[in-house]
Tab-separated table of C-alpha atoms and ligand atoms in Angstrom:
chain	number	residue	atom	x	y	z
A	138	MET	CA	49.933	30.643	-20.784
A	139	ASN	CA	47.166	28.056	-20.768
A	140	LEU	CA	44.753	28.197	-17.871
A	141	ASN	CA	43.095	25.040	-16.579
A	142	ARG	CA	39.473	25.649	-15.735
A	143	SER	CA	36.066	23.991	-15.831
A	144	CYS	CA	34.545	23.826	-19.343
A	145	PRO	CA	31.950	26.584	-19.830
A	146	VAL	CA	29.868	24.180	-21.953
A	147	CYS	CA	29.934	20.783	-20.246
A	148	ASP	CA	31.028	22.126	-16.831
A	149	GLN	CA	30.992	19.240	-14.323
A	150	LEU	CA	28.871	16.848	-16.449
A	151	TRP	CA	31.679	14.552	-17.571
A	152	GLY	CA	34.513	15.591	-15.239
A	153	ALA	CA	36.446	16.809	-18.313
A	154	SER	CA	39.632	18.860	-18.196
A	155	CYS	CA	39.502	22.136	-20.053
A	156	ARG	CA	42.141	24.723	-20.934
A	157	GLU	CA	41.586	28.397	-21.681
A	158	LEU	CA	43.953	29.599	-24.409
A	159	PRO	CA	45.025	33.180	-25.114
A	160	THR	CA	43.234	34.915	-28.013
A	161	TYR	CA	45.280	38.164	-28.094
A	162	GLY	CA	42.950	41.123	-28.392
A	163	ARG	CA	39.951	39.286	-29.860
A	164	ASP	CA	36.547	39.498	-28.235
A	165	THR	CA	36.351	35.720	-27.941
A	166	THR	CA	37.765	33.234	-25.484
A	167	HIS	CA	39.298	30.038	-26.822
A	168	TYR	CA	38.846	26.733	-24.999
A	169	GLU	CA	40.112	23.196	-25.461
A	170	CYS	CA	37.959	20.728	-23.570
A	171	ASP	CA	38.839	17.032	-23.456
A	172	VAL	CA	35.223	16.266	-24.313
A	173	CYS	CA	33.818	19.235	-26.283
A	174	GLY	CA	37.042	19.853	-28.226
A	175	ASN	CA	38.179	23.129	-29.693
A	176	PHE	CA	35.761	26.107	-29.488
A	177	GLN	CA	35.540	29.827	-28.920
A	178	ILE	CA	32.833	31.820	-27.174
A	179	THR	CA	32.213	35.442	-28.087
A	180	GLY	CA	32.310	37.994	-25.253
A	181	THR	CA	28.618	38.860	-25.653
A	182	VAL	CA	27.459	35.246	-25.504
A	183	PHE	CA	29.740	34.420	-22.584
A	184	ALA	CA	28.489	37.423	-20.586
A	185	SER	CA	24.818	36.690	-21.288
A	186	LYS	CA	24.734	32.878	-21.098
A	187	PHE	CA	27.902	31.244	-19.790
A	188	HIS	CA	29.194	33.526	-17.051
A	189	PRO	CA	29.096	31.444	-13.841
A	190	LYS	CA	27.271	34.220	-11.970
A	191	ILE	CA	24.296	34.425	-14.334
A	192	CYS	CA	24.422	31.047	-16.057
A	193	SER	CA	20.942	29.691	-16.732
A	194	LEU	CA	21.867	26.681	-18.855
A	195	THR	CA	20.331	23.389	-17.776
A	196	ASP	CA	22.319	20.158	-17.658
A	197	ILE	CA	20.322	18.863	-20.640
A	198	GLN	CA	21.240	21.933	-22.687
A	199	ARG	CA	24.882	21.510	-21.674
A	200	ALA	CA	24.783	17.829	-22.650
A	201	ALA	CA	23.168	18.699	-26.042
A	202	MET	CA	25.815	21.352	-26.780
A	203	SER	CA	28.635	19.067	-25.684
A	204	HIS	CA	27.232	16.298	-27.958
A	205	ILE	CA	27.110	18.654	-30.963
A	206	LEU	CA	30.601	20.015	-30.331
A	207	CYS	CA	32.295	16.660	-29.896
A	208	THR	CA	30.556	15.009	-32.879
A	209	ARG	CA	31.130	17.782	-35.424
A	210	GLU	CA	33.347	16.862	-38.351
A	211	SER	CA	35.554	19.892	-38.896
A	212	LYS	CA	37.512	19.587	-35.645
A	213	ASP	CA	40.633	21.462	-36.855
A	214	GLU	CA	38.811	24.778	-36.878
A	215	PRO	CA	37.390	25.913	-33.542
A	216	CYS	CA	33.606	26.118	-33.437
A	217	ILE	CA	32.590	29.743	-32.805
A	218	ILE	CA	29.809	29.939	-30.254
A	219	ASP	CA	28.081	33.207	-31.101
A	220	THR	CA	24.488	34.395	-30.700
A	221	THR	CA	23.311	32.641	-33.902
A	222	TRP	CA	24.968	29.312	-33.062
A	223	LEU	CA	23.585	29.324	-29.560
A	224	SER	CA	20.014	30.215	-30.520
A	225	ASP	CA	20.062	27.600	-33.339
A	226	VAL	CA	21.301	24.912	-30.991
A	227	LEU	CA	19.049	25.788	-28.062
A	228	SER	CA	15.954	26.023	-30.258
A	229	SER	CA	16.480	23.003	-32.503
A	230	SER	CA	18.688	20.471	-30.792
A	231	THR	CA	17.619	17.756	-28.460
A	232	LEU	CA	19.599	14.771	-27.297
A	233	PRO	CA	19.195	11.506	-29.237
A	234	ASP	CA	16.587	9.110	-27.821
A	235	PRO	CA	17.819	6.086	-25.800
A	236	ILE	CA	17.496	3.707	-28.784
A	237	THR	CA	19.741	5.967	-30.879
A	238	GLN	CA	22.161	6.328	-27.948
A	239	ALA	CA	22.311	2.530	-27.669
A	240	SER	CA	23.038	2.189	-31.410
A	241	SER	CA	25.747	4.858	-31.156
A	242	ALA	CA	27.292	3.070	-28.154
A	243	ILE	CA	27.475	-0.198	-30.116
A	244	ARG	CA	29.038	1.662	-33.072
A	245	TYR	CA	31.571	3.343	-30.766
A	246	ILE	CA	32.590	0.128	-29.019
A	247	GLY	CA	32.798	-1.738	-32.351
A	248	ASP	CA	34.961	1.005	-33.897
A	249	GLU	CA	37.283	1.170	-30.889
A	250	VAL	CA	37.708	-2.595	-30.569
A	251	SER	CA	38.207	-2.966	-34.348
A	252	GLY	CA	40.892	-0.270	-34.189
A	253	THR	CA	42.866	-1.682	-31.276
A	254	GLY	CA	42.033	-5.387	-31.381
A	255	SER	CA	41.187	-5.461	-27.698
A	256	ALA	CA	38.378	-4.523	-25.315
A	257	ILE	CA	38.067	-0.903	-24.144
A	258	SER	CA	39.990	-1.068	-20.892
A	259	LYS	CA	38.524	2.198	-19.562
A	260	PRO	CA	35.838	4.152	-21.438
A	261	ASN	CA	37.148	7.345	-23.023
A	262	VAL	CA	36.023	10.540	-21.269
A	263	GLN	CA	34.283	11.567	-24.548
A	264	PHE	CA	32.227	8.355	-24.846
A	265	PRO	CA	29.063	9.549	-22.989
A	266	ALA	CA	28.968	12.882	-24.888
A	267	LEU	CA	29.630	11.188	-28.256
A	268	ILE	CA	26.514	9.049	-27.970
A	269	GLY	CA	24.424	11.939	-26.610
A	270	ALA	CA	23.879	10.679	-23.048
A	271	PRO	CA	22.256	13.293	-20.781
A	272	ASN	CA	24.527	12.513	-17.804
A	273	TYR	CA	27.040	9.971	-16.540
A	274	HIS	CA	24.537	7.946	-14.528
A	275	SER	CA	22.287	7.501	-17.569
A	276	PHE	CA	25.332	6.504	-19.656
A	277	THR	CA	26.465	3.748	-17.279
A	278	SER	CA	22.938	2.367	-16.916
A	279	LEU	CA	22.667	2.233	-20.718
A	280	LEU	CA	25.848	0.131	-20.824
A	281	THR	CA	24.430	-2.115	-18.088
A	282	ASP	CA	21.202	-2.547	-20.125
A	283	LEU	CA	23.202	-3.414	-23.251
A	284	ALA	CA	25.106	-6.020	-21.241
A	285	ASP	CA	21.791	-7.436	-19.909
A	286	GLN	CA	20.644	-7.775	-23.532
A	287	ASN	CA	23.826	-9.688	-24.322
A	288	LEU	CA	24.990	-7.093	-26.848
A	289	ILE	CA	28.081	-5.999	-24.924
A	290	LYS	CA	30.226	-7.576	-22.236
A	291	ILE	CA	31.698	-5.690	-19.304
A	292	GLY	CA	34.851	-7.072	-17.686
A	293	SER	CA	34.412	-5.420	-14.298
A	294	SER	CA	32.492	-2.574	-12.664
A	295	VAL	CA	33.625	-0.402	-9.766
A	296	ARG	CA	31.632	2.128	-7.717
A	297	LEU	CA	33.639	5.309	-7.251
A	298	HIS	CA	32.362	8.590	-5.705
A	299	GLY	CA	28.773	7.452	-6.289
A	300	TYR	CA	29.399	6.586	-9.947
A	301	THR	CA	29.713	3.202	-11.588
A	302	MET	CA	32.783	2.756	-13.786
A	303	HIS	CA	32.777	-0.056	-16.341
A	304	TYR	CA	36.082	-1.565	-17.455
A	305	ASP	CA	37.093	-3.916	-20.286
A	306	VAL	CA	34.038	-3.245	-22.433
A	307	ASP	CA	33.623	-5.309	-25.635
A	308	LEU	CA	30.898	-6.459	-28.014
A	309	THR	CA	29.462	-9.950	-27.819
A	310	LEU	CA	28.972	-11.959	-31.012
A	311	GLN	CA	25.363	-10.778	-31.001
A	312	GLY	CA	26.662	-7.230	-30.531
A	313	TRP	CA	28.967	-7.614	-33.552
A	314	GLU	CA	25.974	-8.705	-35.665
A	315	LYS	CA	24.104	-5.590	-34.580
A	316	TYR	CA	27.226	-3.483	-35.299
A	317	GLN	CA	27.368	-4.798	-38.864
A	318	GLU	CA	23.694	-4.101	-39.460
A	319	LEU	CA	24.163	-0.577	-38.127
A	320	GLN	CA	27.188	0.071	-40.338
A	321	LEU	CA	25.229	-0.972	-43.405
A	322	GLY	CA	22.219	1.162	-42.466
A	323	ARG	CA	20.016	-1.898	-42.223
A	324	ILE	CA	18.298	-0.820	-39.008
A	325	SER	CA	14.947	0.673	-39.898
A	326	SER	CA	14.264	3.963	-38.190
A	327	GLY	CA	10.804	4.343	-39.712
A	328	TYR	CA	11.325	7.609	-41.590
A	329	GLY	CA	12.337	8.918	-44.995
A	330	PHE	CA	14.839	11.697	-45.634
A	331	ILE	CA	14.417	14.507	-48.167
A	332	ALA	CA	17.516	16.034	-49.756
A	333	MET	CA	16.811	19.468	-51.214
A	334	GLN	CA	17.848	23.090	-51.586
A	335	PHE	CA	17.431	25.061	-48.355
A	336	SER	CA	15.115	28.072	-48.040
A	337	ASP	CA	13.490	28.174	-51.485
A	338	PRO	CA	10.225	30.191	-51.381
A	339	ILE	CA	8.372	27.728	-53.650
A	340	LEU	CA	9.940	24.396	-52.718
A	341	ASP	CA	9.809	24.891	-48.918
A	342	PRO	CA	6.003	25.283	-48.655
A	343	PHE	CA	5.511	22.621	-51.360
A	344	VAL	CA	7.442	20.084	-49.284
A	345	GLU	CA	5.669	21.016	-46.052
A	346	GLU	CA	2.146	21.195	-47.490
A	347	VAL	CA	2.219	18.560	-50.233
A	348	VAL	CA	5.171	16.158	-50.127
A	349	LYS	CA	5.300	15.411	-46.391
A	350	PRO	CA	1.525	14.807	-45.999
A	351	ALA	CA	1.442	12.706	-49.211
A	352	VAL	CA	4.295	10.484	-47.975
A	353	MET	CA	2.703	10.079	-44.545
A	354	ASN	CA	-0.740	9.247	-45.998
A	355	GLY	CA	0.589	6.982	-48.724
A	356	THR	CA	3.272	5.052	-46.852
A	357	GLY	CA	2.948	5.802	-43.123
A	358	TYR	CA	6.511	7.171	-43.033
A	359	GLU	CA	7.431	10.560	-41.668
A	360	LEU	CA	9.583	12.562	-44.083
A	361	VAL	CA	12.482	14.284	-42.329
A	362	HIS	CA	14.413	17.287	-43.584
A	363	MET	CA	17.734	18.529	-42.203
A	364	ARG	CA	15.918	21.591	-40.920
A	365	ASP	CA	13.868	19.266	-38.710
A	366	VAL	CA	17.000	18.030	-36.964
A	367	GLY	CA	19.123	21.193	-36.933
A	368	ARG	CA	20.965	23.579	-39.196
A	369	ALA	CA	23.261	21.961	-41.765
A	370	GLY	CA	26.858	22.918	-41.156
A	371	ILE	CA	26.441	22.910	-37.403
A	372	ILE	CA	25.721	19.243	-37.232
A	373	ASP	CA	26.957	18.082	-40.614
A	374	ASN	CA	27.729	14.563	-39.467
A	375	ILE	CA	24.215	14.164	-38.075
A	376	MET	CA	22.987	14.485	-41.673
A	377	ARG	CA	25.019	11.435	-42.680
A	378	ALA	CA	23.585	9.500	-39.757
A	379	GLN	CA	20.078	10.617	-40.739
A	380	ILE	CA	20.590	9.337	-44.289
A	381	ARG	CA	22.265	6.109	-43.139
A	382	ASP	CA	19.338	5.271	-40.859
A	383	ALA	CA	16.566	6.438	-43.222
A	384	GLU	CA	14.281	3.916	-44.903
A	385	PHE	CA	14.494	5.832	-48.203
A	386	VAL	CA	15.629	9.189	-49.582
A	387	ILE	CA	13.717	11.612	-51.801
A	388	ALA	CA	16.081	13.979	-53.624
A	389	ASP	CA	14.757	17.176	-55.201
A	390	LEU	CA	16.936	18.144	-58.178
A	391	THR	CA	15.106	21.345	-59.182
A	392	HIS	CA	17.970	23.647	-58.211
A	393	ASP	CA	20.875	21.429	-59.327
A	394	ASN	CA	21.866	21.569	-55.676
A	395	SER	CA	25.197	19.770	-55.263
A	396	GLY	CA	24.335	18.852	-51.658
A	397	ALA	CA	21.138	17.089	-52.772
A	398	TYR	CA	23.079	15.141	-55.446
A	399	TRP	CA	25.741	14.187	-52.869
A	400	GLU	CA	23.135	13.044	-50.343
A	401	ALA	CA	21.330	10.992	-53.015
A	402	GLY	CA	24.626	9.384	-54.070
A	403	TYR	CA	25.503	8.593	-50.463
A	404	ALA	CA	22.108	6.930	-49.986
A	405	GLU	CA	22.416	4.967	-53.252
A	406	GLY	CA	25.840	3.767	-52.131
A	407	LEU	CA	24.283	2.413	-48.958
A	408	GLY	CA	21.676	0.568	-51.037
A	409	LYS	CA	18.755	2.794	-49.953
A	410	PRO	CA	15.848	3.384	-52.320
A	411	VAL	CA	16.308	6.904	-53.759
A	412	ILE	CA	13.416	8.638	-55.526
A	413	TYR	CA	14.226	11.730	-57.559
A	414	ILE	CA	11.783	14.598	-57.912
A	415	CYS	CA	12.068	17.805	-59.949
A	416	GLU	CA	9.937	20.845	-60.764
A	417	LYS	CA	8.163	20.240	-64.114
A	418	ASP	CA	9.296	23.375	-66.049
A	419	LYS	CA	12.915	22.883	-64.992
A	420	PHE	CA	12.758	19.173	-65.894
A	421	ASP	CA	11.135	19.803	-69.301
A	422	LYS	CA	13.664	22.533	-70.165
A	423	ASP	CA	17.001	21.431	-68.685
A	424	LYS	CA	16.496	17.874	-67.447
A	425	THR	CA	18.718	16.802	-64.525
A	426	HIS	CA	22.331	15.626	-64.366
A	427	PHE	CA	22.959	12.840	-66.905
A	428	ASP	CA	24.002	10.458	-64.106
A	429	THR	CA	20.400	10.457	-62.921
A	430	SER	CA	18.829	10.343	-66.398
A	431	HIS	CA	18.273	6.575	-66.131
A	432	CYS	CA	16.512	6.990	-62.761
A	433	THR	CA	12.806	7.525	-62.346
A	434	THR	CA	12.160	11.203	-61.747
A	435	VAL	CA	8.727	12.264	-60.547
A	436	VAL	CA	7.938	15.792	-61.699
A	437	TRP	CA	6.004	18.275	-59.600
A	438	SER	CA	4.381	21.622	-60.147
A	439	ALA	CA	3.338	24.136	-57.514
A	440	SER	CA	-0.062	24.250	-59.253
A	441	ARG	CA	-0.440	20.572	-58.300
A	442	ASN	CA	-2.022	19.548	-61.591
A	443	CYS	CA	0.442	16.946	-62.796
A	444	GLY	CA	-0.512	13.895	-60.738
A	445	PHE	CA	2.650	14.273	-58.650
A	446	GLU	CA	1.326	12.903	-55.372
A	447	GLU	CA	-0.147	9.754	-56.933
A	448	GLU	CA	2.998	9.004	-58.932
A	449	LEU	CA	5.293	9.702	-55.986
A	450	ILE	CA	3.373	7.378	-53.693
A	451	ALA	CA	3.124	4.629	-56.320
A	452	THR	CA	6.916	4.874	-56.901
A	453	LEU	CA	7.657	4.863	-53.177
A	454	ARG	CA	5.410	1.892	-52.473
A	455	ARG	CA	7.040	-0.078	-55.302
A	456	SER	CA	10.528	0.793	-54.006
A	457	LEU	CA	9.631	-0.170	-50.439
A	458	ASN	CA	7.721	-3.315	-51.447
A	459	ILE	CA	4.535	-2.044	-49.845
A	460	PRO	CA	1.578	-3.903	-51.432
A	461	PRO	CA	-0.710	-1.709	-53.595
A	462	HIS	CA	-3.801	-0.235	-51.929
A	463	THR	CA	-6.665	-2.657	-51.884
B	676	ZN	ZN1	33.387	20.548	-22.383
């Protein structure tokens, strides 16, 4: 028998309906929330973090978890909320900033209207969590701001139980222009993305101590790694968004990592500048995949004696049309 109850993750934030499903003898409880989707919480984590009597989660943490759950890609399988998942999410995940929320709202409205051919008569209960809004009030004021900027149009607004509800939401022509730019990744977010093997004892410190500072000093761009935005696999779709909105991508091919090749290909498909790098011994001995053999590859060495930083910066500045240093 399914039991209707308040969602242990988003609780009262979005007014979502949630069902508790039987899990027959397993030490997890299975939930289906209209906003967070399909997830299970282990007995240990529920007792220590989610039990209503001891719950210490803040509304911001609930909103961040709800955002991650409802935007994950593999929705058929329930997400298992165990100790590792929770500590990863609580330590590394923050809600998107208001600019990113606004872009996501325009994407959402554009997708919905394109799919149905008509304005969104009543916003879906998932809408605020999908864009990463911290609460309902902040969500509705964001929509009001977008309407004030003539990016969206709102048919009517009603105040109900202290909340504003917007109806018949659509994009304006200006909003559709912005939507197209967003879809094509043409909105500059002022950072570069590095695609690489995770947790390599030589590459990790090399990226932190050499590549990131060199890129910042030589171009003014911050270089972002998936680790900086959360653990891959938990927020797999956030990686795509990070690449789509990046100014450029640096792909390290030292380990023949299929993920790094995929991310580079995704970025090339979007028309982003992609710069390949590879450890010198590996490159001299094995080269990289033949599909990248025509691309410029900047080689690096942990001993730092191969002019890597200078060549990387010169390549990046050429790709980004930044004038040479005077
Ligand atoms: Zn929920």
